XYZ file of C-alpha atoms in Angstrom:
304
model
C -19.397 -11.276 -25.959
C -19.313 -13.933 -23.175
C -21.690 -16.778 -22.537
C -23.128 -17.293 -19.243
C -21.339 -21.083 -19.622
C -17.554 -19.066 -20.198
C -18.380 -17.162 -16.731
C -19.025 -20.177 -14.747
C -16.032 -21.407 -15.627
C -13.638 -18.347 -14.900
C -15.647 -18.204 -11.332
C -14.978 -22.005 -10.853
C -11.034 -21.100 -11.896
C -10.963 -18.740 -9.236
C -11.706 -21.507 -6.766
C -11.950 -20.014 -3.303
C -10.520 -17.219 -4.267
C -13.159 -14.798 -2.447
C -11.859 -11.364 -1.640
C -11.189 -9.942 1.711
C -12.718 -7.485 3.021
C -11.444 -3.871 3.253
C -8.456 -2.495 1.383
C -4.988 -2.957 4.281
C -2.713 0.457 3.442
C 1.202 -1.022 4.455
C 3.122 1.993 5.487
C 7.189 1.842 4.804
C 9.266 -0.159 3.056
C 10.120 -2.998 5.439
C 6.485 -4.493 6.177
C 6.201 -7.943 6.398
C 6.134 -10.495 2.780
C 1.934 -10.103 2.035
C 2.200 -11.842 -0.870
C 3.981 -15.892 -1.052
C 7.374 -16.348 -3.571
C 5.969 -17.763 -6.375
C 5.483 -21.648 -6.330
C 7.634 -23.391 -8.900
C 5.579 -23.736 -11.921
C 2.900 -21.182 -11.222
C 2.487 -17.625 -12.531
C 1.940 -15.020 -10.125
C -1.325 -14.222 -12.363
C -2.802 -17.913 -10.834
C -1.648 -16.290 -7.100
C -3.466 -13.489 -7.679
C -6.573 -15.064 -8.877
C -6.030 -17.735 -6.289
C -5.872 -14.718 -3.526
C -8.978 -12.619 -4.604
C -6.792 -9.946 -4.009
C -3.985 -7.788 -6.511
C -1.182 -6.467 -3.628
C -0.023 -2.775 -5.379
C 3.177 -0.840 -4.437
C 2.484 3.004 -4.608
C 3.590 5.608 -2.737
C 0.607 8.125 -1.021
C 2.687 12.479 -1.545
C 2.809 13.034 -5.455
C -0.318 14.493 -7.115
C -1.917 13.602 -9.019
C 0.273 10.324 -9.582
C -0.757 8.693 -5.889
C -1.610 11.187 -2.736
C -4.301 11.575 0.065
C -7.570 13.535 -0.938
C -9.595 15.627 1.972
C -10.715 12.348 3.096
C -7.611 10.776 4.130
C -8.434 8.598 0.811
C -5.852 7.271 -1.741
C -6.312 8.731 -5.031
C -4.342 9.299 -7.970
C -3.907 7.913 -11.550
C -1.659 5.305 -10.772
C -4.252 4.287 -8.066
C -6.815 4.472 -11.323
C -4.681 2.137 -13.157
C -4.662 -0.169 -10.351
C -8.029 -0.773 -10.502
C -8.316 -0.639 -14.062
C -5.521 -4.316 -13.327
C -8.608 -4.960 -10.909
C -10.943 -4.697 -13.402
C -9.232 -7.023 -15.799
C -8.311 -9.595 -13.081
C -11.701 -9.652 -11.139
C -14.580 -8.777 -13.719
C -15.557 -6.272 -11.519
C -18.764 -4.135 -12.401
C -19.118 -0.495 -12.980
C -21.441 -0.157 -9.930
C -18.218 -1.929 -8.024
C -15.504 0.477 -9.545
C -17.413 2.971 -8.324
C -17.857 1.717 -5.135
C -14.397 2.284 -2.709
C -16.143 -0.006 -0.727
C -16.334 -2.879 -3.117
C -13.178 -2.200 -5.433
C -10.968 -2.146 -1.890
C -12.182 -5.741 -1.830
C -10.077 -6.937 -4.492
C -7.182 -4.036 -4.652
C -4.406 -3.761 -1.369
C -1.713 -1.148 -1.560
C 1.791 -0.768 -0.101
C 2.809 2.272 0.270
C 6.542 2.521 -0.893
C 9.238 5.105 -0.884
C 10.510 5.230 -4.436
C 13.617 3.462 -3.438
C 11.419 0.737 -2.187
C 9.954 -0.045 -4.700
C 12.385 -2.551 -6.635
C 13.528 -4.491 -3.458
C 9.719 -4.891 -2.253
C 9.187 -6.309 -5.494
C 11.946 -8.817 -5.674
C 11.154 -10.392 -2.954
C 7.552 -10.758 -3.184
C 6.180 -7.766 -0.803
C 3.922 -6.827 -3.675
C 2.403 -8.246 -6.840
C 3.281 -5.150 -9.536
C 4.542 -1.875 -8.883
C 1.920 1.031 -10.206
C 4.595 4.107 -9.150
C 4.920 6.772 -11.769
C 7.931 4.483 -12.535
C 10.939 5.530 -15.146
C 12.082 2.971 -17.306
C 15.681 2.851 -17.352
C 18.208 0.153 -18.875
C 19.627 -0.246 -15.710
C 16.258 -0.969 -13.760
C 15.507 -3.051 -16.924
C 17.941 -5.494 -15.428
C 16.800 -5.639 -12.254
C 13.173 -5.629 -12.637
C 10.605 -6.254 -16.241
C 8.992 -3.305 -17.464
C 4.936 -3.550 -19.030
C 3.787 -1.486 -21.467
C 4.029 1.851 -21.207
C 1.106 3.694 -19.857
C 2.175 7.594 -19.719
C 4.869 9.819 -21.716
C 6.431 12.234 -18.783
C 8.373 14.802 -19.722
C 9.116 18.917 -18.946
C 7.301 21.868 -19.423
C 6.680 25.179 -17.798
C 3.931 26.168 -15.730
C 3.133 29.697 -16.376
C 0.585 32.719 -14.780
C -3.016 31.999 -16.753
C -1.773 35.441 -17.655
C 1.377 35.279 -18.925
C 2.524 36.659 -22.546
C 4.987 33.549 -23.348
C 2.626 30.405 -24.363
C 6.102 27.633 -24.371
C 10.150 27.767 -24.513
C 9.952 29.396 -28.188
C 8.732 32.884 -27.344
C 10.017 32.946 -23.844
C 13.668 32.097 -25.234
C 15.864 35.177 -25.454
C 13.917 36.945 -23.182
C 15.959 36.230 -20.197
C 13.122 34.800 -18.084
C 13.481 33.765 -14.774
C 12.124 30.381 -14.045
C 11.896 28.416 -11.010
C 12.686 24.160 -10.916
C 13.401 21.437 -8.309
C 16.937 21.750 -7.258
C 18.910 18.386 -8.094
C 22.304 17.667 -9.788
C 20.889 18.615 -13.317
C 18.531 21.091 -12.326
C 20.031 24.118 -14.538
C 20.830 22.018 -17.617
C 17.417 20.229 -17.858
C 15.887 24.224 -18.468
C 18.600 25.240 -20.294
C 17.641 22.189 -22.624
C 13.932 23.863 -23.321
C 15.176 27.465 -22.321
C 18.722 28.049 -23.317
C 18.991 31.800 -21.474
C 16.454 31.040 -18.863
C 18.140 32.540 -15.492
C 17.535 29.498 -13.222
C 16.600 29.545 -9.796
C 16.307 26.018 -7.820
C 14.646 24.942 -4.791
C 14.252 22.663 -2.034
C 10.492 21.285 -3.392
C 8.146 21.547 -6.305
C 5.662 23.533 -3.532
C 8.317 26.274 -3.148
C 9.051 26.532 -6.767
C 5.682 27.327 -7.330
C 5.546 29.565 -4.596
C 7.730 31.575 -6.488
C 5.939 32.158 -9.524
C 2.165 32.646 -7.383
C 4.849 35.436 -6.120
C 6.026 36.639 -8.526
C 9.884 35.740 -8.171
C 9.866 33.940 -11.840
C 8.171 34.158 -14.972
C 7.363 30.041 -15.318
C 8.038 27.371 -13.549
C 9.928 23.851 -15.446
C 7.408 21.022 -13.914
C 7.237 17.899 -14.949
C 4.424 17.475 -17.814
C 1.784 15.852 -15.693
C 2.333 18.205 -12.687
C 1.346 21.286 -14.734
C -1.346 19.634 -15.871
C -2.750 19.179 -12.647
C -2.373 22.277 -11.119
C -3.855 23.853 -14.438
C -6.627 21.586 -14.183
C -7.326 22.421 -10.070
C -7.326 26.358 -10.827
C -7.191 27.288 -14.173
C -7.586 30.846 -13.734
C -4.369 30.383 -11.896
C -2.193 28.120 -13.927
C -1.677 27.608 -18.149
C 0.259 24.592 -19.183
C 3.438 25.559 -22.079
C 2.278 23.918 -25.316
C 5.387 22.149 -26.029
C 7.694 19.844 -23.852
C 11.400 18.490 -23.931
C 13.352 15.363 -22.070
C 10.859 13.060 -22.406
C 10.723 9.728 -20.010
C 8.253 7.190 -20.269
C 6.153 5.571 -17.142
C 5.566 1.886 -17.191
C 4.270 -0.956 -14.050
C 6.994 -3.274 -13.239
C 6.977 -6.857 -12.023
C 9.216 -9.609 -10.741
C 11.353 -11.132 -13.735
C 10.916 -14.858 -15.043
C 7.471 -14.971 -15.014
C 6.561 -14.396 -18.544
C 2.612 -15.424 -17.922
C 2.086 -12.610 -15.682
C 3.906 -9.989 -17.574
C 2.075 -11.079 -20.740
C -1.196 -10.705 -18.951
C -0.479 -7.586 -17.989
C 0.556 -6.428 -21.014
C -2.066 -7.893 -23.022
C -5.347 -5.936 -20.885
C -3.344 -2.768 -20.222
C -3.538 -2.702 -24.508
C -7.170 -2.804 -24.167
C -7.398 -0.138 -21.753
C -4.947 1.885 -23.450
C -6.107 1.455 -27.466
C -8.530 -1.150 -27.006
C -11.925 -2.061 -25.692
C -11.691 -0.545 -22.414
C -10.465 2.890 -23.695
C -12.816 4.854 -21.799
C -11.589 3.758 -18.307
C -8.393 4.734 -19.566
C -9.873 8.435 -21.009
C -11.478 9.160 -17.834
C -9.172 8.841 -15.986
C -6.395 10.867 -17.904
C -9.219 13.503 -18.329
C -9.841 13.882 -14.318
C -6.256 13.446 -13.065
C -4.530 15.727 -16.056
C -7.383 17.662 -17.367
C -6.920 16.556 -20.791
C -9.595 15.037 -22.935
C -7.799 12.322 -25.553
C -9.309 11.292 -28.306
C -10.234 7.470 -29.251
C -7.565 5.478 -31.138
C -8.478 5.357 -34.723
C -9.911 2.649 -36.131
C -8.526 0.822 -38.750
C -4.477 -0.409 -38.532
C -3.682 -0.589 -35.075
C -2.346 2.562 -33.104
C 0.293 0.612 -30.978
C 2.653 -0.092 -34.360
C 2.168 3.866 -35.813
């Protein structure tokens, strides 16, 4: 437990890092740089502490990850993950984390399209990407990924009264399955349900509307989106008991700053499986409707 002298020394370390009021939301990928390029020998970590604010790249149109609520406020799981980073950086209290006007002093979100994530990061417009970014070998040549914070997959969104529960019992029935149109859409569905009759749609929303109208038996959709839909309308939807085609989400930081990468990784391990697990569990339950079990004591779950 930290003593008062340690707390005082940390505040001195922040030297002049008083937070700016308000959280500026910058739209588009062409915003002027909001963070200065890394000084020789100075880590991004020290820059953020000196500035008193973390600048985060994210999106605004993809529930439950990052989207605007009825009041036009940016919410979602990625926003909660960014708040955890701010909590670790600036020792925010539970009261501050519960008050948007307070935590917004320490977080600035740059709203960006998915294809602007890497350019904004490497050009120092942002400190970190928190935008459901899938780890791929190609992207890892351009950015440095942190420890994962979510494992995504494809699953089936089903009507709440559907006789089907998952891929095992829907396979062999010639089921009609909707999916967002893309180059791999049909093969993606057939990887889970080989005999499915696949219908593609120009948006996830329209694929769900096909389910609502009874034109299809299920919609193949991201697991996180299915969980969100079922949590919002449990009388209307249920999620299949299985999933397939996993992919991993992580934060991304600019290459070449081991100190900053180490800090993010060390901190995230405490939210995912350590001291602050309750914060991650609460955000997970609120956004995906799933209650996580606490990590077991003894052998570190990270190495299992």
